Amino acid sequence: MDHPTGGRGGAGTPARGCVRAVLVAVGVVCALVLCALWQIHRTLDRTPPDAGAFAHTAATRTADAAAARTSSARLTSLMSAMPWAVPLGTSVADSCRTEDQNPFIGPARWAPINCVRSSVLYVAFDGDIRTHLHRLDAVLAEQEWVGSGSSPNTLTGMATWMSQAGGDPSPAASRRGSTEPPGSRPICLSTTYGPATQKHDIPYGGPGVRLRVAVAELACTPSADTGDLQMGGTPEKFTVDGTVYLAWHPLSTDTVSHSAHTAHRYVAAFSLVDSYAVQSTP
């Protein structure tokens, strides 16, 4: 008796095709899952570059030591040129840090590590404010500090502009006009300088030096670039991932100012910020 042939083979071909389709589908699903897991890993894995390792390289240590010497010499020179001012103390915060430039969704993008030494000299004084502002402008010019940004870029110019705006330092005040009489608010001004040899302002995260000079009358606190967090009168280190402190001798700007104002009318803060080392980008 003859038996039919090909029956089993014909039935097996579609079955094998189904198996292949299922395997392909499973493979695609697995690939998609792995891809999703990898993206989640990249999103959640925000381990910053090793700021400590960069901070302790020979080149960074050498630059840091130079920044400490020059910052100290510059502030000492400023203090010596102000015999009419009472020294209140100096704070120092020296740190290397980076930051996540994409902090929310997607993989982290860390900025180059930047090492910055921030030193703030606090002084107090009394007497005619215009006279002292002229003196400070002369001292800064003699020591070759040049005002940066738009005019007015001197302390005297800033004080004049503020008095014309009724004591309100915001640009909006000069546009809308102030209903308050000139000089009705306490003196509270700040302007920024750079060395005459430094042709441009410091780019964000770039190397260079800047000096912020702030003068505040009683009931106002001078602005200061302390290099740390000033929370409720208590200085605290930045705790953001990717930050390491090399030196930290804090002073609370609020505390120094409030204490000085019990005996003196004016407090000034000289914030010297030296960005002395920046990690090279690939």
JSON list of N, CA, C and O in Angstrom, two decimals, residues 152-203:
[
{"chain": "A", "resi": 152, "resn": "PRO", "atom": "N", "xyz": [27.49, 102.65, 35.09]},
{"chain": "A", "resi": 152, "resn": "PRO", "atom": "CA", "xyz": [28.70, 103.11, 35.77]},
{"chain": "A", "resi": 152, "resn": "PRO", "atom": "C", "xyz": [29.50, 101.94, 36.34]},
{"chain": "A", "resi": 152, "resn": "PRO", "atom": "O", "xyz": [28.92, 100.99, 36.84]},
{"chain": "A", "resi": 153, "resn": "ASN", "atom": "N", "xyz": [30.81, 102.03, 36.23]},
{"chain": "A", "resi": 153, "resn": "ASN", "atom": "CA", "xyz": [31.64, 100.92, 36.70]},
{"chain": "A", "resi": 153, "resn": "ASN", "atom": "C", "xyz": [32.67, 101.37, 37.73]},
{"chain": "A", "resi": 153, "resn": "ASN", "atom": "O", "xyz": [33.71, 100.76, 37.88]},
{"chain": "A", "resi": 154, "resn": "THR", "atom": "N", "xyz": [32.35, 102.45, 38.44]},
{"chain": "A", "resi": 154, "resn": "THR", "atom": "CA", "xyz": [33.12, 102.86, 39.61]},
{"chain": "A", "resi": 154, "resn": "THR", "atom": "C", "xyz": [32.15, 103.01, 40.78]},
{"chain": "A", "resi": 154, "resn": "THR", "atom": "O", "xyz": [30.94, 103.15, 40.60]},
{"chain": "A", "resi": 155, "resn": "LEU", "atom": "N", "xyz": [32.69, 103.01, 41.98]},
{"chain": "A", "resi": 155, "resn": "LEU", "atom": "CA", "xyz": [31.84, 103.14, 43.15]},
{"chain": "A", "resi": 155, "resn": "LEU", "atom": "C", "xyz": [31.16, 104.51, 43.17]},
{"chain": "A", "resi": 155, "resn": "LEU", "atom": "O", "xyz": [29.97, 104.62, 43.49]},
{"chain": "A", "resi": 156, "resn": "THR", "atom": "N", "xyz": [31.91, 105.56, 42.85]},
{"chain": "A", "resi": 156, "resn": "THR", "atom": "CA", "xyz": [31.33, 106.90, 42.83]},
{"chain": "A", "resi": 156, "resn": "THR", "atom": "C", "xyz": [30.23, 106.99, 41.78]},
{"chain": "A", "resi": 156, "resn": "THR", "atom": "O", "xyz": [29.15, 107.56, 42.03]},
{"chain": "A", "resi": 157, "resn": "GLY", "atom": "N", "xyz": [30.50, 106.42, 40.59]},
{"chain": "A", "resi": 157, "resn": "GLY", "atom": "CA", "xyz": [29.49, 106.44, 39.53]},
{"chain": "A", "resi": 157, "resn": "GLY", "atom": "C", "xyz": [28.26, 105.66, 39.92]},
{"chain": "A", "resi": 157, "resn": "GLY", "atom": "O", "xyz": [27.12, 106.08, 39.65]},
{"chain": "A", "resi": 158, "resn": "MET", "atom": "N", "xyz": [28.45, 104.51, 40.57]},
{"chain": "A", "resi": 158, "resn": "MET", "atom": "CA", "xyz": [27.32, 103.71, 41.01]},
{"chain": "A", "resi": 158, "resn": "MET", "atom": "C", "xyz": [26.48, 104.45, 42.05]},
{"chain": "A", "resi": 158, "resn": "MET", "atom": "O", "xyz": [25.25, 104.45, 42.00]},
{"chain": "A", "resi": 159, "resn": "ALA", "atom": "N", "xyz": [27.16, 105.13, 43.02]},
{"chain": "A", "resi": 159, "resn": "ALA", "atom": "CA", "xyz": [26.44, 105.88, 44.04]},
{"chain": "A", "resi": 159, "resn": "ALA", "atom": "C", "xyz": [25.64, 107.02, 43.43]},
{"chain": "A", "resi": 159, "resn": "ALA", "atom": "O", "xyz": [24.50, 107.29, 43.84]},
{"chain": "A", "resi": 160, "resn": "THR", "atom": "N", "xyz": [26.22, 107.71, 42.45]},
{"chain": "A", "resi": 160, "resn": "THR", "atom": "CA", "xyz": [25.52, 108.81, 41.79]},
{"chain": "A", "resi": 160, "resn": "THR", "atom": "C", "xyz": [24.29, 108.30, 41.07]},
{"chain": "A", "resi": 160, "resn": "THR", "atom": "O", "xyz": [23.20, 108.87, 41.15]},
{"chain": "A", "resi": 161, "resn": "TRP", "atom": "N", "xyz": [24.45, 107.21, 40.34]},
{"chain": "A", "resi": 161, "resn": "TRP", "atom": "CA", "xyz": [23.33, 106.62, 39.60]},
{"chain": "A", "resi": 161, "resn": "TRP", "atom": "C", "xyz": [22.22, 106.19, 40.54]},
{"chain": "A", "resi": 161, "resn": "TRP", "atom": "O", "xyz": [21.04, 106.41, 40.29]},
{"chain": "A", "resi": 162, "resn": "MET", "atom": "N", "xyz": [22.60, 105.59, 41.68]},
{"chain": "A", "resi": 162, "resn": "MET", "atom": "CA", "xyz": [21.60, 105.14, 42.63]},
{"chain": "A", "resi": 162, "resn": "MET", "atom": "C", "xyz": [20.85, 106.31, 43.25]},
{"chain": "A", "resi": 162, "resn": "MET", "atom": "O", "xyz": [19.64, 106.24, 43.45]},
{"chain": "A", "resi": 163, "resn": "SER", "atom": "N", "xyz": [21.55, 107.41, 43.54]},
{"chain": "A", "resi": 163, "resn": "SER", "atom": "CA", "xyz": [20.87, 108.56, 44.13]},
{"chain": "A", "resi": 163, "resn": "SER", "atom": "C", "xyz": [19.90, 109.18, 43.14]},
{"chain": "A", "resi": 163, "resn": "SER", "atom": "O", "xyz": [18.82, 109.65, 43.51]},
{"chain": "A", "resi": 164, "resn": "GLN", "atom": "N", "xyz": [20.25, 109.15, 41.87]},
{"chain": "A", "resi": 164, "resn": "GLN", "atom": "CA", "xyz": [19.35, 109.68, 40.85]},
{"chain": "A", "resi": 164, "resn": "GLN", "atom": "C", "xyz": [18.11, 108.80, 40.69]},
{"chain": "A", "resi": 164, "resn": "GLN", "atom": "O", "xyz": [17.05, 109.27, 40.31]},
{"chain": "A", "resi": 165, "resn": "ALA", "atom": "N", "xyz": [18.26, 107.52, 40.98]},
{"chain": "A", "resi": 165, "resn": "ALA", "atom": "CA", "xyz": [17.13, 106.58, 40.89]},
{"chain": "A", "resi": 165, "resn": "ALA", "atom": "C", "xyz": [16.37, 106.47, 42.20]},
{"chain": "A", "resi": 165, "resn": "ALA", "atom": "O", "xyz": [15.55, 105.58, 42.37]},
{"chain": "A", "resi": 166, "resn": "GLY", "atom": "N", "xyz": [16.68, 107.36, 43.14]},
{"chain": "A", "resi": 166, "resn": "GLY", "atom": "CA", "xyz": [15.97, 107.33, 44.41]},
{"chain": "A", "resi": 166, "resn": "GLY", "atom": "C", "xyz": [16.46, 106.24, 45.34]},
{"chain": "A", "resi": 166, "resn": "GLY", "atom": "O", "xyz": [15.75, 105.82, 46.24]},
{"chain": "A", "resi": 167, "resn": "GLY", "atom": "N", "xyz": [17.68, 105.76, 45.12]},
{"chain": "A", "resi": 167, "resn": "GLY", "atom": "CA", "xyz": [18.24, 104.76, 46.00]},
{"chain": "A", "resi": 167, "resn": "GLY", "atom": "C", "xyz": [17.93, 103.34, 45.60]},
{"chain": "A", "resi": 167, "resn": "GLY", "atom": "O", "xyz": [18.35, 102.41, 46.25]},
{"chain": "A", "resi": 168, "resn": "ASP", "atom": "N", "xyz": [17.17, 103.15, 44.52]},
{"chain": "A", "resi": 168, "resn": "ASP", "atom": "CA", "xyz": [16.84, 101.80, 44.05]},
{"chain": "A", "resi": 168, "resn": "ASP", "atom": "C", "xyz": [17.86, 101.39, 43.01]},
{"chain": "A", "resi": 168, "resn": "ASP", "atom": "O", "xyz": [17.94, 101.99, 41.95]},
{"chain": "A", "resi": 169, "resn": "PRO", "atom": "N", "xyz": [18.69, 100.35, 43.26]},
{"chain": "A", "resi": 169, "resn": "PRO", "atom": "CA", "xyz": [19.75, 99.99, 42.33]},
{"chain": "A", "resi": 169, "resn": "PRO", "atom": "C", "xyz": [19.28, 99.21, 41.12]},
{"chain": "A", "resi": 169, "resn": "PRO", "atom": "O", "xyz": [20.08, 98.89, 40.25]},
{"chain": "A", "resi": 170, "resn": "SER", "atom": "N", "xyz": [18.00, 98.88, 41.02]},
{"chain": "A", "resi": 170, "resn": "SER", "atom": "CA", "xyz": [17.56, 98.07, 39.89]},
{"chain": "A", "resi": 170, "resn": "SER", "atom": "C", "xyz": [17.43, 98.91, 38.63]},
{"chain": "A", "resi": 170, "resn": "SER", "atom": "O", "xyz": [17.05, 100.08, 38.70]},
{"chain": "A", "resi": 171, "resn": "PRO", "atom": "N", "xyz": [17.76, 98.35, 37.46]},
{"chain": "A", "resi": 171, "resn": "PRO", "atom": "CA", "xyz": [17.61, 99.10, 36.20]},
{"chain": "A", "resi": 171, "resn": "PRO", "atom": "C", "xyz": [16.18, 99.57, 35.98]},
{"chain": "A", "resi": 171, "resn": "PRO", "atom": "O", "xyz": [15.95, 100.61, 35.39]},
{"chain": "A", "resi": 172, "resn": "ALA", "atom": "N", "xyz": [15.20, 98.81, 36.49]},
{"chain": "A", "resi": 172, "resn": "ALA", "atom": "CA", "xyz": [13.81, 99.19, 36.30]},
{"chain": "A", "resi": 172, "resn": "ALA", "atom": "C", "xyz": [13.51, 100.54, 36.96]},
{"chain": "A", "resi": 172, "resn": "ALA", "atom": "O", "xyz": [12.67, 101.30, 36.49]},
{"chain": "A", "resi": 173, "resn": "ALA", "atom": "N", "xyz": [14.22, 100.83, 38.06]},
{"chain": "A", "resi": 173, "resn": "ALA", "atom": "CA", "xyz": [13.95, 102.08, 38.77]},
{"chain": "A", "resi": 173, "resn": "ALA", "atom": "C", "xyz": [14.28, 103.29, 37.92]},
{"chain": "A", "resi": 173, "resn": "ALA", "atom": "O", "xyz": [13.56, 104.27, 37.89]},
{"chain": "A", "resi": 174, "resn": "SER", "atom": "N", "xyz": [15.40, 103.22, 37.19]},
{"chain": "A", "resi": 174, "resn": "SER", "atom": "CA", "xyz": [15.79, 104.36, 36.37]},
{"chain": "A", "resi": 174, "resn": "SER", "atom": "C", "xyz": [14.87, 104.51, 35.17]},
{"chain": "A", "resi": 174, "resn": "SER", "atom": "O", "xyz": [14.67, 105.61, 34.66]},
{"chain": "A", "resi": 175, "resn": "ARG", "atom": "N", "xyz": [14.28, 103.39, 34.71]},
{"chain": "A", "resi": 175, "resn": "ARG", "atom": "CA", "xyz": [13.37, 103.47, 33.56]},
{"chain": "A", "resi": 175, "resn": "ARG", "atom": "C", "xyz": [12.03, 104.07, 33.96]},
{"chain": "A", "resi": 175, "resn": "ARG", "atom": "O", "xyz": [11.47, 104.89, 33.25]},
{"chain": "A", "resi": 176, "resn": "ARG", "atom": "N", "xyz": [11.53, 103.65, 35.11]},
{"chain": "A", "resi": 176, "resn": "ARG", "atom": "CA", "xyz": [10.19, 104.09, 35.49]},
{"chain": "A", "resi": 176, "resn": "ARG", "atom": "C", "xyz": [10.20, 105.38, 36.29]},
{"chain": "A", "resi": 176, "resn": "ARG", "atom": "O", "xyz": [9.18, 106.04, 36.46]},
{"chain": "A", "resi": 177, "resn": "GLY", "atom": "N", "xyz": [11.42, 105.75, 36.81]},
{"chain": "A", "resi": 177, "resn": "GLY", "atom": "CA", "xyz": [11.49, 106.92, 37.67]},
{"chain": "A", "resi": 177, "resn": "GLY", "atom": "C", "xyz": [11.09, 106.55, 39.08]},
{"chain": "A", "resi": 177, "resn": "GLY", "atom": "O", "xyz": [10.25, 105.67, 39.29]},
{"chain": "A", "resi": 178, "resn": "SER", "atom": "N", "xyz": [11.71, 107.17, 40.06]},
{"chain": "A", "resi": 178, "resn": "SER", "atom": "CA", "xyz": [11.42, 106.82, 41.45]},
{"chain": "A", "resi": 178, "resn": "SER", "atom": "C", "xyz": [10.66, 107.97, 42.12]},
{"chain": "A", "resi": 178, "resn": "SER", "atom": "O", "xyz": [10.94, 109.13, 41.88]},
{"chain": "A", "resi": 179, "resn": "THR", "atom": "N", "xyz": [9.71, 107.62, 42.94]},
{"chain": "A", "resi": 179, "resn": "THR", "atom": "CA", "xyz": [8.95, 108.64, 43.65]},
{"chain": "A", "resi": 179, "resn": "THR", "atom": "C", "xyz": [9.62, 109.00, 44.97]},
{"chain": "A", "resi": 179, "resn": "THR", "atom": "O", "xyz": [9.20, 109.93, 45.65]},
{"chain": "A", "resi": 180, "resn": "GLU", "atom": "N", "xyz": [10.68, 108.27, 45.33]},
{"chain": "A", "resi": 180, "resn": "GLU", "atom": "CA", "xyz": [11.37, 108.56, 46.58]},
{"chain": "A", "resi": 180, "resn": "GLU", "atom": "C", "xyz": [12.43, 109.63, 46.35]},
{"chain": "A", "resi": 180, "resn": "GLU", "atom": "O", "xyz": [13.05, 109.70, 45.30]},
{"chain": "A", "resi": 181, "resn": "PRO", "atom": "N", "xyz": [12.68, 110.47, 47.34]},
{"chain": "A", "resi": 181, "resn": "PRO", "atom": "CA", "xyz": [13.71, 111.50, 47.19]},
{"chain": "A", "resi": 181, "resn": "PRO", "atom": "C", "xyz": [15.09, 110.87, 47.10]},
{"chain": "A", "resi": 181, "resn": "PRO", "atom": "O", "xyz": [15.33, 109.81, 47.68]},
{"chain": "A", "resi": 182, "resn": "PRO", "atom": "N", "xyz": [16.03, 111.49, 46.32]},
{"chain": "A", "resi": 182, "resn": "PRO", "atom": "CA", "xyz": [17.38, 110.94, 46.20]},
{"chain": "A", "resi": 182, "resn": "PRO", "atom": "C", "xyz": [18.03, 110.75, 47.58]},
{"chain": "A", "resi": 182, "resn": "PRO", "atom": "O", "xyz": [17.90, 111.60, 48.47]},
{"chain": "A", "resi": 183, "resn": "GLY", "atom": "N", "xyz": [18.68, 109.64, 47.73]},
{"chain": "A", "resi": 183, "resn": "GLY", "atom": "CA", "xyz": [19.39, 109.37, 48.97]},
{"chain": "A", "resi": 183, "resn": "GLY", "atom": "C", "xyz": [18.50, 108.94, 50.11]},
{"chain": "A", "resi": 183, "resn": "GLY", "atom": "O", "xyz": [18.94, 108.89, 51.25]},
{"chain": "A", "resi": 184, "resn": "SER", "atom": "N", "xyz": [17.24, 108.62, 49.84]},
{"chain": "A", "resi": 184, "resn": "SER", "atom": "CA", "xyz": [16.32, 108.25, 50.93]},
{"chain": "A", "resi": 184, "resn": "SER", "atom": "C", "xyz": [16.56, 106.83, 51.42]},
{"chain": "A", "resi": 184, "resn": "SER", "atom": "O", "xyz": [16.16, 106.49, 52.52]},
{"chain": "A", "resi": 185, "resn": "ARG", "atom": "N", "xyz": [17.20, 106.02, 50.61]},
{"chain": "A", "resi": 185, "resn": "ARG", "atom": "CA", "xyz": [17.51, 104.65, 51.02]},
{"chain": "A", "resi": 185, "resn": "ARG", "atom": "C", "xyz": [18.97, 104.56, 51.45]},
{"chain": "A", "resi": 185, "resn": "ARG", "atom": "O", "xyz": [19.80, 105.34, 51.02]},
{"chain": "A", "resi": 186, "resn": "PRO", "atom": "N", "xyz": [19.30, 103.56, 52.28]},
{"chain": "A", "resi": 186, "resn": "PRO", "atom": "CA", "xyz": [20.70, 103.41, 52.69]},
{"chain": "A", "resi": 186, "resn": "PRO", "atom": "C", "xyz": [21.59, 103.08, 51.49]},
{"chain": "A", "resi": 186, "resn": "PRO", "atom": "O", "xyz": [21.16, 102.44, 50.53]},
{"chain": "A", "resi": 187, "resn": "ILE", "atom": "N", "xyz": [22.84, 103.51, 51.58]},
{"chain": "A", "resi": 187, "resn": "ILE", "atom": "CA", "xyz": [23.82, 103.15, 50.57]},
{"chain": "A", "resi": 187, "resn": "ILE", "atom": "C", "xyz": [24.01, 101.64, 50.59]},
{"chain": "A", "resi": 187, "resn": "ILE", "atom": "O", "xyz": [24.27, 101.04, 51.64]},
{"chain": "A", "resi": 188, "resn": "CYS", "atom": "N", "xyz": [23.85, 101.00, 49.46]},
{"chain": "A", "resi": 188, "resn": "CYS", "atom": "CA", "xyz": [24.06, 99.56, 49.36]},
{"chain": "A", "resi": 188, "resn": "CYS", "atom": "C", "xyz": [24.41, 99.27, 47.90]},
{"chain": "A", "resi": 188, "resn": "CYS", "atom": "O", "xyz": [23.53, 99.06, 47.07]},
{"chain": "A", "resi": 189, "resn": "LEU", "atom": "N", "xyz": [25.68, 99.33, 47.58]},
{"chain": "A", "resi": 189, "resn": "LEU", "atom": "CA", "xyz": [26.10, 99.24, 46.19]},
{"chain": "A", "resi": 189, "resn": "LEU", "atom": "C", "xyz": [27.21, 98.22, 46.02]},
{"chain": "A", "resi": 189, "resn": "LEU", "atom": "O", "xyz": [27.89, 97.83, 46.97]},
{"chain": "A", "resi": 190, "resn": "SER", "atom": "N", "xyz": [27.36, 97.78, 44.78]},
{"chain": "A", "resi": 190, "resn": "SER", "atom": "CA", "xyz": [28.36, 96.76, 44.46]},
{"chain": "A", "resi": 190, "resn": "SER", "atom": "C", "xyz": [28.76, 96.89, 43.01]},
{"chain": "A", "resi": 190, "resn": "SER", "atom": "O", "xyz": [27.90, 97.14, 42.15]},
{"chain": "A", "resi": 191, "resn": "THR", "atom": "N", "xyz": [30.04, 96.75, 42.73]},
{"chain": "A", "resi": 191, "resn": "THR", "atom": "CA", "xyz": [30.50, 96.74, 41.35]},
{"chain": "A", "resi": 191, "resn": "THR", "atom": "C", "xyz": [31.70, 95.81, 41.23]},
{"chain": "A", "resi": 191, "resn": "THR", "atom": "O", "xyz": [32.34, 95.47, 42.23]},
{"chain": "A", "resi": 192, "resn": "THR", "atom": "N", "xyz": [31.98, 95.38, 40.02]},
{"chain": "A", "resi": 192, "resn": "THR", "atom": "CA", "xyz": [32.99, 94.34, 39.79]},
{"chain": "A", "resi": 192, "resn": "THR", "atom": "C", "xyz": [34.14, 94.88, 38.96]},
{"chain": "A", "resi": 192, "resn": "THR", "atom": "O", "xyz": [33.94, 95.67, 38.03]},
{"chain": "A", "resi": 193, "resn": "TYR", "atom": "N", "xyz": [35.34, 94.41, 39.28]},
{"chain": "A", "resi": 193, "resn": "TYR", "atom": "CA", "xyz": [36.56, 94.84, 38.61]},
{"chain": "A", "resi": 193, "resn": "TYR", "atom": "C", "xyz": [37.36, 93.63, 38.14]},
{"chain": "A", "resi": 193, "resn": "TYR", "atom": "O", "xyz": [37.19, 92.52, 38.65]},
{"chain": "A", "resi": 194, "resn": "GLY", "atom": "N", "xyz": [38.26, 93.89, 37.19]},
{"chain": "A", "resi": 194, "resn": "GLY", "atom": "CA", "xyz": [39.23, 92.89, 36.76]},
{"chain": "A", "resi": 194, "resn": "GLY", "atom": "C", "xyz": [40.60, 93.54, 36.67]},
{"chain": "A", "resi": 194, "resn": "GLY", "atom": "O", "xyz": [40.70, 94.78, 36.56]},
{"chain": "A", "resi": 195, "resn": "PRO", "atom": "N", "xyz": [41.67, 92.77, 36.70]},
{"chain": "A", "resi": 195, "resn": "PRO", "atom": "CA", "xyz": [43.00, 93.35, 36.54]},
{"chain": "A", "resi": 195, "resn": "PRO", "atom": "C", "xyz": [43.13, 94.02, 35.17]},
{"chain": "A", "resi": 195, "resn": "PRO", "atom": "O", "xyz": [42.56, 93.55, 34.18]},
{"chain": "A", "resi": 196, "resn": "ALA", "atom": "N", "xyz": [43.86, 95.13, 35.12]},
{"chain": "A", "resi": 196, "resn": "ALA", "atom": "CA", "xyz": [44.03, 95.84, 33.85]},
{"chain": "A", "resi": 196, "resn": "ALA", "atom": "C", "xyz": [44.69, 94.96, 32.80]},
{"chain": "A", "resi": 196, "resn": "ALA", "atom": "O", "xyz": [44.46, 95.13, 31.60]},
{"chain": "A", "resi": 197, "resn": "THR", "atom": "N", "xyz": [45.49, 93.99, 33.24]},
{"chain": "A", "resi": 197, "resn": "THR", "atom": "CA", "xyz": [46.18, 93.09, 32.31]},
{"chain": "A", "resi": 197, "resn": "THR", "atom": "C", "xyz": [45.26, 92.00, 31.77]},
{"chain": "A", "resi": 197, "resn": "THR", "atom": "O", "xyz": [45.63, 91.29, 30.83]},
{"chain": "A", "resi": 198, "resn": "GLN", "atom": "N", "xyz": [44.10, 91.85, 32.37]},
{"chain": "A", "resi": 198, "resn": "GLN", "atom": "CA", "xyz": [43.13, 90.83, 31.93]},
{"chain": "A", "resi": 198, "resn": "GLN", "atom": "C", "xyz": [42.16, 91.49, 30.98]},
{"chain": "A", "resi": 198, "resn": "GLN", "atom": "O", "xyz": [41.33, 92.30, 31.37]},
{"chain": "A", "resi": 199, "resn": "LYS", "atom": "N", "xyz": [42.27, 91.16, 29.70]},
{"chain": "A", "resi": 199, "resn": "LYS", "atom": "CA", "xyz": [41.57, 91.90, 28.66]},
{"chain": "A", "resi": 199, "resn": "LYS", "atom": "C", "xyz": [40.07, 91.70, 28.67]},
{"chain": "A", "resi": 199, "resn": "LYS", "atom": "O", "xyz": [39.32, 92.54, 28.21]},
{"chain": "A", "resi": 200, "resn": "HIS", "atom": "N", "xyz": [39.62, 90.56, 29.19]},
{"chain": "A", "resi": 200, "resn": "HIS", "atom": "CA", "xyz": [38.19, 90.25, 29.11]},
{"chain": "A", "resi": 200, "resn": "HIS", "atom": "C", "xyz": [37.68, 89.82, 30.48]},
{"chain": "A", "resi": 200, "resn": "HIS", "atom": "O", "xyz": [38.44, 89.41, 31.36]},
{"chain": "A", "resi": 201, "resn": "ASP", "atom": "N", "xyz": [36.36, 89.92, 30.66]},
{"chain": "A", "resi": 201, "resn": "ASP", "atom": "CA", "xyz": [35.73, 89.38, 31.86]},
{"chain": "A", "resi": 201, "resn": "ASP", "atom": "C", "xyz": [35.93, 87.87, 31.88]},
{"chain": "A", "resi": 201, "resn": "ASP", "atom": "O", "xyz": [36.11, 87.22, 30.85]},
{"chain": "A", "resi": 202, "resn": "ILE", "atom": "N", "xyz": [35.87, 87.29, 33.09]},
{"chain": "A", "resi": 202, "resn": "ILE", "atom": "CA", "xyz": [36.02, 85.84, 33.21]},
{"chain": "A", "resi": 202, "resn": "ILE", "atom": "C", "xyz": [34.83, 85.16, 32.56]},
{"chain": "A", "resi": 202, "resn": "ILE", "atom": "O", "xyz": [33.68, 85.43, 32.91]},
{"chain": "A", "resi": 203, "resn": "PRO", "atom": "N", "xyz": [35.07, 84.24, 31.60]},
{"chain": "A", "resi": 203, "resn": "PRO", "atom": "CA", "xyz": [33.94, 83.47, 31.07]},
{"chain": "A", "resi": 203, "resn": "PRO", "atom": "C", "xyz": [33.44, 82.51, 32.14]},
{"chain": "A", "resi": 203, "resn": "PRO", "atom": "O", "xyz": [34.17, 82.15, 33.06]}
]
